[in-house]
Short mmCIF file of C-alpha atoms and ligand atoms in Angstrom, two decimals:
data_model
loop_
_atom_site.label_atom_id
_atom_site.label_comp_id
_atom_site.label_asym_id
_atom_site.label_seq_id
_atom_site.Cartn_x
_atom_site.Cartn_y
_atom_site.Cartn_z
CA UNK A 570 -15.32 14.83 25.82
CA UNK A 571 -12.65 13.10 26.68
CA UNK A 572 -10.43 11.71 23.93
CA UNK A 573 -9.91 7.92 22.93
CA UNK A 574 -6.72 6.76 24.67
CA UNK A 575 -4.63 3.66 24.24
CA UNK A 576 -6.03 1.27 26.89
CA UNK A 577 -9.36 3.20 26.41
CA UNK A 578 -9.97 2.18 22.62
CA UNK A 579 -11.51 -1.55 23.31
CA UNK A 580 -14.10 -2.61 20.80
CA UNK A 581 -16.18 -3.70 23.70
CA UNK A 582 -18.18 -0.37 24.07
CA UNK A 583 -17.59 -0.63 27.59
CA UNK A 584 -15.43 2.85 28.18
CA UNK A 585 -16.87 5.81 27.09
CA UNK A 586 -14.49 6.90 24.34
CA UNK A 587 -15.24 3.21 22.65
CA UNK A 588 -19.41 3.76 23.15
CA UNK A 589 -18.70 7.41 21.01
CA UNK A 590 -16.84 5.59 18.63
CA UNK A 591 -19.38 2.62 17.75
CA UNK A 592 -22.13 5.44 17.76
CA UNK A 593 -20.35 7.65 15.02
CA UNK A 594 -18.98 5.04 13.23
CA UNK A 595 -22.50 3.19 13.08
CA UNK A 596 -23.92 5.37 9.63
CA UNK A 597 -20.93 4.65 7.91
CA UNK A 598 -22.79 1.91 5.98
CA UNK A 599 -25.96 3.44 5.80
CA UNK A 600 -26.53 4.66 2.04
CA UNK A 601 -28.67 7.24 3.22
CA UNK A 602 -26.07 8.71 5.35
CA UNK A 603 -24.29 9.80 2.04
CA UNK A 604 -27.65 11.27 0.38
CA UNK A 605 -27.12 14.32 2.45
CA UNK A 606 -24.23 16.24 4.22
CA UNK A 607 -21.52 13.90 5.91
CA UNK A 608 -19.04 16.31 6.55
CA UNK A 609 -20.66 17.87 10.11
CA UNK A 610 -20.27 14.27 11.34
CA UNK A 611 -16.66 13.11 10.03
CA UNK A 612 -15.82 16.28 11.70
CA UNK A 613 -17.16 14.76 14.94
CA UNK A 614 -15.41 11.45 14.39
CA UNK A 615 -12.09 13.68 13.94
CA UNK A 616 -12.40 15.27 17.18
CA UNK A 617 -14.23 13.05 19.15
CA UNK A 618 -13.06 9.45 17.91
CA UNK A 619 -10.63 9.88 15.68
CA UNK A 620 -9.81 6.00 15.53
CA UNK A 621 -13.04 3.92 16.68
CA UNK A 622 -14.39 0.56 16.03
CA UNK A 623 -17.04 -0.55 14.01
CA UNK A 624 -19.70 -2.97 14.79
CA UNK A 625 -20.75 -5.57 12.38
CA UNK A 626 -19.08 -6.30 10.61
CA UNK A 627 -15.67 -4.76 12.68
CA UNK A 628 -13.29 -2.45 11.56
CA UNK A 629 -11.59 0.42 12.67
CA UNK A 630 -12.50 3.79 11.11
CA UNK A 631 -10.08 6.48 10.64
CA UNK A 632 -10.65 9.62 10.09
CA UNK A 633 -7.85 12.09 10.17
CA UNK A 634 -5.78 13.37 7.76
CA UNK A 635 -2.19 12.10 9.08
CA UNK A 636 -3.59 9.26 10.11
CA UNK A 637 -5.22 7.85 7.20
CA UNK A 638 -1.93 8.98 5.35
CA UNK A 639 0.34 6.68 7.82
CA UNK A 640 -2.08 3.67 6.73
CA UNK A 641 -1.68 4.48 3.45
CA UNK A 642 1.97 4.80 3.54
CA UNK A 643 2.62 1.28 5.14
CA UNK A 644 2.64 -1.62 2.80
CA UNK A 645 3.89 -3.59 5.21
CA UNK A 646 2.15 -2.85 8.07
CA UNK A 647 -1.36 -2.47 6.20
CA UNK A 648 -1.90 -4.62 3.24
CA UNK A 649 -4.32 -4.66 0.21
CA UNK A 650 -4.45 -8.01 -0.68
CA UNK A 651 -7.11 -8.64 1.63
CA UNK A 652 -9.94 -6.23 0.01
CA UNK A 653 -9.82 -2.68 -0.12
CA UNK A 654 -13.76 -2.03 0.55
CA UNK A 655 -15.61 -3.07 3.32
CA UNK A 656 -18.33 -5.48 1.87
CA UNK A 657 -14.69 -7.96 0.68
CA UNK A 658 -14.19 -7.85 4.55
CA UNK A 659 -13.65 -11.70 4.95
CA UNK A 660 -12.67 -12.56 1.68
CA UNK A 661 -9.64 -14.78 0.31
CA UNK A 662 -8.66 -14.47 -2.96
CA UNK A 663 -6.55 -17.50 -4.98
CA UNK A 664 -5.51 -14.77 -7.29
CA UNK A 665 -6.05 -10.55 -7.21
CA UNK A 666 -9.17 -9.30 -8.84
CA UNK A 667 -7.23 -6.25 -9.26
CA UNK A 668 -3.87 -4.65 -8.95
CA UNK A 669 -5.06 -2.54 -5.64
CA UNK A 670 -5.64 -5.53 -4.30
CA UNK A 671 -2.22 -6.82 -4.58
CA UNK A 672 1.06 -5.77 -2.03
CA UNK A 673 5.19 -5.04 -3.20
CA UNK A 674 6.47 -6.60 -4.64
CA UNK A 675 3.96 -8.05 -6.25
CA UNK A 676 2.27 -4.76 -6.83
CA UNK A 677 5.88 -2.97 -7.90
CA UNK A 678 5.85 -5.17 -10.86
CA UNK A 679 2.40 -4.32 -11.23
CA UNK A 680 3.04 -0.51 -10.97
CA UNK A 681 6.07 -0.66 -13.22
CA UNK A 682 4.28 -2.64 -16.13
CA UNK A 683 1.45 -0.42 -15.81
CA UNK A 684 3.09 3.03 -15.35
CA UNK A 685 4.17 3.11 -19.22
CA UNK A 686 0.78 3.58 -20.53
CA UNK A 687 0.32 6.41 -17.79
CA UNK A 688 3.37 8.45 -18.20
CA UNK A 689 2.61 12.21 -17.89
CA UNK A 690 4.47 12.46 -22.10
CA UNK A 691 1.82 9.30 -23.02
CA UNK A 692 -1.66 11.30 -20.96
CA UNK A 693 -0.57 14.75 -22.18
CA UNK A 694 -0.09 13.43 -26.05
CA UNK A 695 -4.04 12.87 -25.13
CA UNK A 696 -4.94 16.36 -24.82
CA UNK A 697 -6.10 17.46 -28.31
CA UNK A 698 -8.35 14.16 -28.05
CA UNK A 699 -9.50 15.33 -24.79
CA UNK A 700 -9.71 18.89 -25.58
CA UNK A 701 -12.06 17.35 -29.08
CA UNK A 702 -14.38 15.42 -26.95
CA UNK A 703 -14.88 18.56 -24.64
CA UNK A 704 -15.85 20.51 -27.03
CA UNK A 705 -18.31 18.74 -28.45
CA UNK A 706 -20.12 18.52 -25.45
CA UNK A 707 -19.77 21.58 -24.19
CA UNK A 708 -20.99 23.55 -27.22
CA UNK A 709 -24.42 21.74 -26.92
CA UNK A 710 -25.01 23.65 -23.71
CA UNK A 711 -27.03 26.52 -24.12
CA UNK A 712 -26.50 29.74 -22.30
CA UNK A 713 -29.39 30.13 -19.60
CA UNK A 714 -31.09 26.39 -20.45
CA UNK A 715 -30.66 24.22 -17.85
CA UNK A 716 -28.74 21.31 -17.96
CA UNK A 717 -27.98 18.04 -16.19
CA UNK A 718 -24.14 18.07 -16.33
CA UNK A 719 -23.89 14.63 -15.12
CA UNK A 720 -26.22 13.15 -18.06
CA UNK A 721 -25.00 15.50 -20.56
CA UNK A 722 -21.43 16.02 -19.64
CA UNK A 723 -19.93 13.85 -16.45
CA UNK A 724 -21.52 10.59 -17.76
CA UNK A 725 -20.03 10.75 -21.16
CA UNK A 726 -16.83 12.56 -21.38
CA UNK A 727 -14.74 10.45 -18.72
CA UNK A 728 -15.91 7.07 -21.14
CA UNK A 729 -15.37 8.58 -24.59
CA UNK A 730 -11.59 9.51 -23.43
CA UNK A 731 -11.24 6.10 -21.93
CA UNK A 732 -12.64 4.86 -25.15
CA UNK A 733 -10.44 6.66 -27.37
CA UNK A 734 -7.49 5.32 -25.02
CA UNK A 735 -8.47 2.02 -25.68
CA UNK A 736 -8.20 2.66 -28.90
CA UNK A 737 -12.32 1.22 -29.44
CA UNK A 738 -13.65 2.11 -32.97
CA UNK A 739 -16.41 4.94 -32.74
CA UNK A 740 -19.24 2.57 -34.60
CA UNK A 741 -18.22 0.21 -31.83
CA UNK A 742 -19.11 2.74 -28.81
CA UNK A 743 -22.68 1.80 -28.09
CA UNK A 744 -22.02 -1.68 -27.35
CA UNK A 745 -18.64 -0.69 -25.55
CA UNK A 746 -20.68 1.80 -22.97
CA UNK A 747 -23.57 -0.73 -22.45
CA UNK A 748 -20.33 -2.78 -21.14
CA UNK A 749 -18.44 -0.76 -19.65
CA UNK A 750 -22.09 0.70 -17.71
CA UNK A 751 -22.15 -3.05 -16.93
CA UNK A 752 -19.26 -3.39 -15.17
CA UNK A 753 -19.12 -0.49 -13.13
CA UNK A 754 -20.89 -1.99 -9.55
CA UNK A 755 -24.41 -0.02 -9.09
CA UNK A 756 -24.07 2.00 -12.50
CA UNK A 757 -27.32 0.15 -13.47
CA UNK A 758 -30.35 -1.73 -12.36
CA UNK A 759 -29.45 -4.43 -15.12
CA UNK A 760 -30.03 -7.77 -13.69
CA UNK A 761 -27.01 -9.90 -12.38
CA UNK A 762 -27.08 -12.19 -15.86
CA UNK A 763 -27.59 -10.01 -18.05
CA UNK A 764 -24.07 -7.41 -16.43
CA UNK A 765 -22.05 -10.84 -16.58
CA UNK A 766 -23.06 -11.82 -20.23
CA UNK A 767 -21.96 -8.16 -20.93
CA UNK A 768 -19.26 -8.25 -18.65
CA UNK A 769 -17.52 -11.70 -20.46
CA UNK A 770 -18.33 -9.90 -23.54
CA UNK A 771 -15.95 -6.88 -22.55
CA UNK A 772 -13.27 -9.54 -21.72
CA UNK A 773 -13.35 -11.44 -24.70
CA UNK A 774 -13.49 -7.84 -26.98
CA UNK A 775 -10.06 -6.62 -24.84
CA UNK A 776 -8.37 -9.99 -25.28
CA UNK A 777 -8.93 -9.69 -28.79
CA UNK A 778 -7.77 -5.82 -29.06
CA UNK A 779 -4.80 -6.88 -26.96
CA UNK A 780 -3.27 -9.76 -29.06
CA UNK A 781 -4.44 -7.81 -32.06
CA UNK A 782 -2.03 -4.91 -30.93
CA UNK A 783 0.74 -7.68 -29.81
CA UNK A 784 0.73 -8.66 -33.60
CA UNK A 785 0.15 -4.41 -34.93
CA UNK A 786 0.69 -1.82 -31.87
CA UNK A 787 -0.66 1.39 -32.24
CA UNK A 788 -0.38 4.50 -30.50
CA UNK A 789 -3.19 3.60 -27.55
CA UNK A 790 -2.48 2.30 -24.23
CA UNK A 791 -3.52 -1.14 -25.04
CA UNK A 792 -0.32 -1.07 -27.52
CA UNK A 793 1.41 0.49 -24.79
CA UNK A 794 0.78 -2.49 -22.04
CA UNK A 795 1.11 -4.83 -24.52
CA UNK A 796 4.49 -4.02 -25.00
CA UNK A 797 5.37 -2.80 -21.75
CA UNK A 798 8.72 -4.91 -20.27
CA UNK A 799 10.38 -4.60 -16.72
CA UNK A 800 13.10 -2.72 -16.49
CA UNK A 801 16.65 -4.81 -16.67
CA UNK A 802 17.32 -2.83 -13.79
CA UNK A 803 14.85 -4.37 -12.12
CA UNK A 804 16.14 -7.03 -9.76
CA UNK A 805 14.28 -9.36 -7.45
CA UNK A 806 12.42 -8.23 -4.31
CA UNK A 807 15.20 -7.72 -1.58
CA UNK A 808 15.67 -3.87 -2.76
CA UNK A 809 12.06 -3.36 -2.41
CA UNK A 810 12.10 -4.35 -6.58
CA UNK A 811 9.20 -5.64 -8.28
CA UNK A 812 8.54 -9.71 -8.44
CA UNK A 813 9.46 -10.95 -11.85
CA UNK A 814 12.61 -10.90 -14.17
CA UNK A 815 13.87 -8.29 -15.99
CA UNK A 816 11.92 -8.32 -19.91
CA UNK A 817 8.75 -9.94 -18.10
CA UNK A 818 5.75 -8.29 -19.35
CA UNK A 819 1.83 -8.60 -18.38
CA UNK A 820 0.26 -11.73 -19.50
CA UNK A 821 -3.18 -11.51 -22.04
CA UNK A 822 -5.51 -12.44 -18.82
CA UNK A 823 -3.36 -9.40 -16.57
CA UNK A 824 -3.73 -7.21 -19.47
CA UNK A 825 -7.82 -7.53 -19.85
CA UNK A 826 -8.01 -7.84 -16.31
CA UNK A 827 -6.05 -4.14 -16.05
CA UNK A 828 -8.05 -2.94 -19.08
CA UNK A 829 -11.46 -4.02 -17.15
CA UNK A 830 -9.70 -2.31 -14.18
CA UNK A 831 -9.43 0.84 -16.04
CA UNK A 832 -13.15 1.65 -16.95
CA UNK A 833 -13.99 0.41 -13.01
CA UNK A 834 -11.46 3.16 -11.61
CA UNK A 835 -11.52 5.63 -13.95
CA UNK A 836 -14.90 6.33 -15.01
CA UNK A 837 -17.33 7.04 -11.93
CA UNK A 838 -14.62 8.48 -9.73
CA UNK A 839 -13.76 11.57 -12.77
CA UNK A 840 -17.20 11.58 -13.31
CA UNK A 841 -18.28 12.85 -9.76
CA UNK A 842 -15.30 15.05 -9.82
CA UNK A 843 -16.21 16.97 -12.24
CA UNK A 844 -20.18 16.69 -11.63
CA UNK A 845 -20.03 17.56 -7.42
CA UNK A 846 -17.54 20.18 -8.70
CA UNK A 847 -19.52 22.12 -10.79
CA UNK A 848 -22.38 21.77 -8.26
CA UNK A 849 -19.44 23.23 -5.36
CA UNK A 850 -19.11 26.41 -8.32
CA UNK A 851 -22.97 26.64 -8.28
CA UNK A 852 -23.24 26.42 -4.48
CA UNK A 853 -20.66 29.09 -4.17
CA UNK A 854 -21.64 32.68 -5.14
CA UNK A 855 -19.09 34.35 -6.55
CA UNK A 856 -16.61 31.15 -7.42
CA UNK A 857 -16.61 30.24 -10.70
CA UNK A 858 -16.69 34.47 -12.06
CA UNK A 859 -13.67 34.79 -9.34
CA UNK A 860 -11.68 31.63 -11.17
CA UNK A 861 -12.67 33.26 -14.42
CA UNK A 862 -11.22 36.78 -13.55
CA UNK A 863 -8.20 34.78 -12.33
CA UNK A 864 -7.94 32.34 -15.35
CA UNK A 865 -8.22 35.31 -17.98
CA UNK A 866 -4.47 36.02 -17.29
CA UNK A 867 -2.47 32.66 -16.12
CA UNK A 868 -5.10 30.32 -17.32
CA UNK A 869 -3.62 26.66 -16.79
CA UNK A 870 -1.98 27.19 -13.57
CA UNK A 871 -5.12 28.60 -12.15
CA UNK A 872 -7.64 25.65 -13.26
CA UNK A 873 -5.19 23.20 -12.17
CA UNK A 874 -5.39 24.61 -8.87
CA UNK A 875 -9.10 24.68 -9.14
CA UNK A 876 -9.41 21.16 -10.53
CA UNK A 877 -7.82 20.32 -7.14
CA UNK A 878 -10.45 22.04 -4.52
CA UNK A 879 -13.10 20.32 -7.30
CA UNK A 880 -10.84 16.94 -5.85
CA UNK A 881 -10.75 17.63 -2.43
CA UNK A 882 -14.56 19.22 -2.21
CA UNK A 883 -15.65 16.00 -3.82
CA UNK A 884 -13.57 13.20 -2.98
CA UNK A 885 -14.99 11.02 -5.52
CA UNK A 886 -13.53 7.91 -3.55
CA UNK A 887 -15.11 8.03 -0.11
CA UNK A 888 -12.80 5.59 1.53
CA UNK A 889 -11.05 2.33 0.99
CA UNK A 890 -9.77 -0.68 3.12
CA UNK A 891 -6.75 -2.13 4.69
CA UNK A 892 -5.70 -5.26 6.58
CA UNK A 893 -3.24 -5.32 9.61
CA UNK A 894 -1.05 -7.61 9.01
CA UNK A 895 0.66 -7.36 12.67
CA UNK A 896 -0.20 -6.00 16.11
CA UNK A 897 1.03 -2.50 15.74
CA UNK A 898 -0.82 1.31 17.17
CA UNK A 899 -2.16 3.81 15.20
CA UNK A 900 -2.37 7.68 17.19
CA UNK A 901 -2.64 5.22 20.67
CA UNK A 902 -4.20 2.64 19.55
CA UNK A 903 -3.69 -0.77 19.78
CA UNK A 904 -4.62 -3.04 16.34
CA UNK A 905 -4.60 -5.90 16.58
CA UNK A 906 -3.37 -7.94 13.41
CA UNK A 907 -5.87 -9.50 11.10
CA UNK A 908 -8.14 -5.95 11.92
CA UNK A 909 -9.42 -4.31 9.05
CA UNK A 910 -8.93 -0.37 8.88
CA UNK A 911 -11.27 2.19 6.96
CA UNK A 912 -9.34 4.94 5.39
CA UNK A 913 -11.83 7.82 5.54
CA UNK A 914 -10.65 9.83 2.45
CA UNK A 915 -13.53 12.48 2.72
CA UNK A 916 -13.02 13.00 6.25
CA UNK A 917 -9.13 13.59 5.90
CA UNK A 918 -9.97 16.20 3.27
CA UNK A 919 -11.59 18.18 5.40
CA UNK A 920 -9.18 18.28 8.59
CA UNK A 921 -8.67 21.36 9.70
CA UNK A 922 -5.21 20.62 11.23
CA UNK A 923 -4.06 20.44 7.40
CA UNK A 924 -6.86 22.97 5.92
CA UNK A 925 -7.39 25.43 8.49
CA UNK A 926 -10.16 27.03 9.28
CA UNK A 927 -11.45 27.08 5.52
CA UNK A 928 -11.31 23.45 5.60
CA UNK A 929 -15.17 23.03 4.53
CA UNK A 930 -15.38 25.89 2.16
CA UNK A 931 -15.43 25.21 -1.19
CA UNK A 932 -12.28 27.46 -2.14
CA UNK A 933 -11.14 27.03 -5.56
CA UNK A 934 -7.94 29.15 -5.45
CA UNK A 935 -6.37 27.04 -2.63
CA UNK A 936 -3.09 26.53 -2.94
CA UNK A 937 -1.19 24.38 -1.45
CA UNK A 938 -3.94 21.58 -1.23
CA UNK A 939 -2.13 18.38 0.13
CA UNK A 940 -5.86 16.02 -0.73
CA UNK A 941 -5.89 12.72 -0.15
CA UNK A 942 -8.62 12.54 -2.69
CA UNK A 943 -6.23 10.16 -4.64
CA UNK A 944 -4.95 7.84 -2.23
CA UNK A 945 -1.36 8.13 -0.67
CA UNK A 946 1.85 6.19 -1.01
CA UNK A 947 2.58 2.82 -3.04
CA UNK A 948 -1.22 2.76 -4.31
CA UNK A 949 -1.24 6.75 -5.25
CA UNK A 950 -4.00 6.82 -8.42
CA UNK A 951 -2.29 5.93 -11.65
CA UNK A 952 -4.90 7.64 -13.94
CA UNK A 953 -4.85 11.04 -11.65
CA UNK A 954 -2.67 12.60 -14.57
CA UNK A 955 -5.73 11.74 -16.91
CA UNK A 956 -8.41 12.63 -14.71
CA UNK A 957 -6.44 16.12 -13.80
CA UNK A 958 -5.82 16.96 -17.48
CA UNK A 959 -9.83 15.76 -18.07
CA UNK A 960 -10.76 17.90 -14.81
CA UNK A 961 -8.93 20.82 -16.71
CA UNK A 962 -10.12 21.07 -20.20
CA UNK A 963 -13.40 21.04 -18.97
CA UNK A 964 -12.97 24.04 -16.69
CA UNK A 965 -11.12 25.81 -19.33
CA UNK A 966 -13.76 25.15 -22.00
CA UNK A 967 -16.39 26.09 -20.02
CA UNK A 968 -14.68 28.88 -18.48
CA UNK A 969 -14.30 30.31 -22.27
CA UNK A 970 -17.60 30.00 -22.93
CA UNK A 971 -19.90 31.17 -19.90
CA UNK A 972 -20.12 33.96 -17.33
CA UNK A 973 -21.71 32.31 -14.67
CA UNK A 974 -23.32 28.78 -13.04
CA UNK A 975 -26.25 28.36 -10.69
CA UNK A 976 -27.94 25.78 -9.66
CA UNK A 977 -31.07 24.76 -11.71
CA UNK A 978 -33.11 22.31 -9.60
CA UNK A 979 -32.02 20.22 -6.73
CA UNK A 980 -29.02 18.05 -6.75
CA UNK A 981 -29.38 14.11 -5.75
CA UNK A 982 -26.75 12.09 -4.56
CA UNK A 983 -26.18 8.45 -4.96
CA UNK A 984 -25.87 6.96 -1.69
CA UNK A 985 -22.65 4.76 -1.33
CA UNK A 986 -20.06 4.62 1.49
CA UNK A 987 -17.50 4.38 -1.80
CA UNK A 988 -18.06 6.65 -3.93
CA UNK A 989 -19.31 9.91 -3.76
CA UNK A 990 -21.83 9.94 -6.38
CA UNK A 991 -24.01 12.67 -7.68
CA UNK A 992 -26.89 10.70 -9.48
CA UNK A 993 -28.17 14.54 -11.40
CA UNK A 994 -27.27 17.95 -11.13
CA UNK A 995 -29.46 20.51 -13.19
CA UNK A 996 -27.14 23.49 -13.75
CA UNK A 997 -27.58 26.96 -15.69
CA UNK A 998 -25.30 28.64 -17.38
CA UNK A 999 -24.84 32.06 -18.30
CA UNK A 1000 -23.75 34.05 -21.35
CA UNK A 1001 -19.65 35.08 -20.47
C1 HEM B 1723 -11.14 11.90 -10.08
C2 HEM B 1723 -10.76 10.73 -10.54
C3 HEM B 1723 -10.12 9.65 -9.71
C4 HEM B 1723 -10.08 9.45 -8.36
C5 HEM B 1723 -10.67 10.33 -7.27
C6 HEM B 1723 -9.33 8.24 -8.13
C7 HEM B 1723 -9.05 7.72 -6.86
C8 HEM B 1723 -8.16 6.70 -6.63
C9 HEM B 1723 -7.69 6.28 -5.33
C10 HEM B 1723 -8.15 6.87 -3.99
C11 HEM B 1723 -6.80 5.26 -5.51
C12 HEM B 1723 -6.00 4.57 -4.41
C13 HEM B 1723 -6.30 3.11 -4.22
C14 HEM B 1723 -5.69 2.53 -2.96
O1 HEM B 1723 -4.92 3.19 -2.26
O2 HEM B 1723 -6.02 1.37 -2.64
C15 HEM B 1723 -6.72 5.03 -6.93
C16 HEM B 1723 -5.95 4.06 -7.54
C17 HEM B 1723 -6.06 3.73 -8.87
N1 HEM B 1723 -6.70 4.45 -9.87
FE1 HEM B 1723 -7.73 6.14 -9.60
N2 HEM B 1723 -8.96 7.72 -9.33
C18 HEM B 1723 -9.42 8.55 -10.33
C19 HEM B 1723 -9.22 8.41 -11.69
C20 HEM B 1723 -8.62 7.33 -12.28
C21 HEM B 1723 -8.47 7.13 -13.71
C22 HEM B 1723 -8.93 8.14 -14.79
C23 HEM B 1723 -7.89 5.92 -13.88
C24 HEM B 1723 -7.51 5.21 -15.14
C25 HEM B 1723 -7.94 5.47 -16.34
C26 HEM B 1723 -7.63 5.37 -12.56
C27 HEM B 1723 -7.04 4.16 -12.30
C28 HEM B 1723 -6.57 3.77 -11.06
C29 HEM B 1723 -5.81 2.55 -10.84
C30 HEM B 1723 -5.45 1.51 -11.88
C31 HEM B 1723 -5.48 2.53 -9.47
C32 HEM B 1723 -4.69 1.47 -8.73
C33 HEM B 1723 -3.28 1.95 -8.51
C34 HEM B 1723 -2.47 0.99 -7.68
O3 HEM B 1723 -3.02 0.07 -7.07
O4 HEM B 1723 -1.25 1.17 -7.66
N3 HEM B 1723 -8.09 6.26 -11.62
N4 HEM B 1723 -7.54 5.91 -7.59
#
């Protein structure tokens, strides 16, 4: 088959590298693709179209692992601001709905302003809270009873640690999931009025918290971005600085908006982390009692590299979008500016040029794992210390407690070309 060239890449279909490309690019948007196994086809697009176009609407699709890496990497050359999914394709915005959709040095300032209430001394000060939450849920498990570990343990432990970050009251948590459910696109079947009532309702609760910590901080990360300042350091753009003046802090409508932003990005992406995990343990004979033998002696070092593989195996985040911003090539290609680019985040973490020949086995002591399951570059996740440090109290609680995990029942997967989402997983556990 021959491979894609520069010169042979048009979008017209008309060369034979180009008709491969629109055909294996074409399921991309099809939710049903994502119900089963993807990973025999993005291993086509890697070999056979590594870079191809996309019909309808058009984009370019790429697929391996250096490749999406040099998108990610280049601000400049591939912007944000533009949409970063596929269905915003099209869209101008007179001011970002989020900070991923902003560029430096706009996004700098962001990033700096933000990056207080995410420093790895702030997440790990979390841990006994974490560690708490864990608990309870995990001790409800019963040895050999099955259990759906997204309804009784991936659904509810990623929003009771964002809750306690937030600082929310516990007496307040039933309204404060039915919001945050609300706001998280295709959580629910709630109709459109009814997730915007709730939706405003979250707003108006943050921008309350947040001028109510303004006037008494606390120790929670709403306290934290309240107060957080730019540097004095920080000088103008022309160094590659953030926009803004030194002392400038986030504004009450930033701060909700990056509070709202939060629950969005933090909740369903740990949650199928640590739900397709498990399910990778269960779908591996032999996996989780090998990680236990190992984790007996040098326990954290050996769940953090297993909370990885659970990253990679899962990549929670499917893909997300670029803009060109100028004519430029990407592995001989010609794009063309204004053409949106697909960052295929699952395929890349499965390339065997970086993985080897292991690349699609689930292999929990893998080490060094180089994932893009996190994004690359100027954008790199902000919350991955929180969702790592989640990821591993949960593997070390349960790790304490059983001997063994199987699969109970069959698994079903949401179908989204975002996120990778496992709608229930019925697991049993055995007696360590
Ligand atoms: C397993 C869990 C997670 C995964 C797989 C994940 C994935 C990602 C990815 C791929 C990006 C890159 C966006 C881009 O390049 O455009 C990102 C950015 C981001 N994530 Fe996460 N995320 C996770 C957990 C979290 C958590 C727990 C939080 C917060 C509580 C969070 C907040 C954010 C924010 C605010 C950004 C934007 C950063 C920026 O634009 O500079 N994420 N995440």
């Amino acid at each position: 088959m021959p491979l894609p060239t520069a010169g042979s890449s048009g979008r017209d279909g008309r060369t034979g590298a180009a008709r491969i490309g629109h055909q294996l690019t074409e399921p991309l948007l099809d939710p049903g693709f994502y119900a089963g196994d993807p990973a025999p086809h993005y291993a086509r697009l890697r070999s056979e179209a590594p870079v191809a176009w996309h019909h309808d609407p058009g984009f370019w699709v790429v697929s391996r692992h250096a490749d999406v890496a040099a998108v990610s990497r280049d601000t400049d050359t591939y912007c944000s601001r533009r949409g970063i999914m596929v269905f915003e394709i099209g869209t101008e915005y007179e001011s970002p709905p989020t900070m991923m959709h902003t560029d430096p040095p706009e996004h700098t300032r962001y990033r700096a302003l933000a990056q207080s209430g995410f420093r790895p001394t702030f997440v790990r000060s979390l841990a006994d809270g974490v560690r708490r939450r864990t608990k309870e849920l995990v001790d409800r498990i019963e040895p050999g009873v099955a259990v759906d570990v997204v309804s009784e343990l991936a659904v509810p432990l990623p929003l009771q640690v964002i809750s306690d970050l937030l600082g929310v009251p516990e007496d307040e948590w039933p309204r404060f999931f039915r919001w945050s459910e609300a706001v998280i696109p295709g959580a629910t079947d709630w109709p459109e009025e009814e997730r915007a009532l709730l939706g405003s309702e979250m707003v108006a609760y943050l921008l309350a918290a947040a001028a109510d910590r303004r006037r008494s901080p606390t120790d929670d990360i709403i306290s934290e971005l309240a107060a957080a300042r730019l540097p004095v350091s920080a000088s103008g753009t022309e160094d590659g600085g953030p926009s803004g003046e030194p002392g400038d802090g986030l504004s009450d409508a930033e701060l909700a908006m990056f509070l709202v932003q939060l629950l969005v990005a933090g909740n369903e992406t740990t949650r199928n982390m640590m739900s397709g995990g498990l399910v990778g343990f269960a779908r591996h004979p032999g996996s989780w009692e090998s990680l236990r033998a190992r984790a007996a002696t040098t326990a954290p070092r050996v769940t953090a590299t297993a909370v990885e593989e659970m990253l990679r195996w899962t990549t929670p985040v499917v893909s997300f979008l670029r803009t060109a911003t100028r004519n430029t090539e990407l592995a001989g290609h010609a794009i063309a500016a204004d053409d949106p680019v697909l960052m295929l985040y699952a395929s890349a973490n499965r390339d065997e040029a970086v993985f080897g020949d292991t690349a699609d086995r689930f292999d929990p002591a893998r080490d060094p794992n180089p994932h893009l399951a996190f994004g690359f570059g100027a954008h790199f996740c902000i919350g991955a210390v929180l969702a790592r440090l989640e990821g591993q109290v949960l593997l070390e609680e349960l790790l304490r407690r059983f001997g063994t995990v199987d699969q109970a029942g069959p698994v079903v997967r949401t179908g989204s070309p975002v996120i990778a989402g496992v709608r229930s997983a019925p697991l049993v556990f055995g007696a360590a």
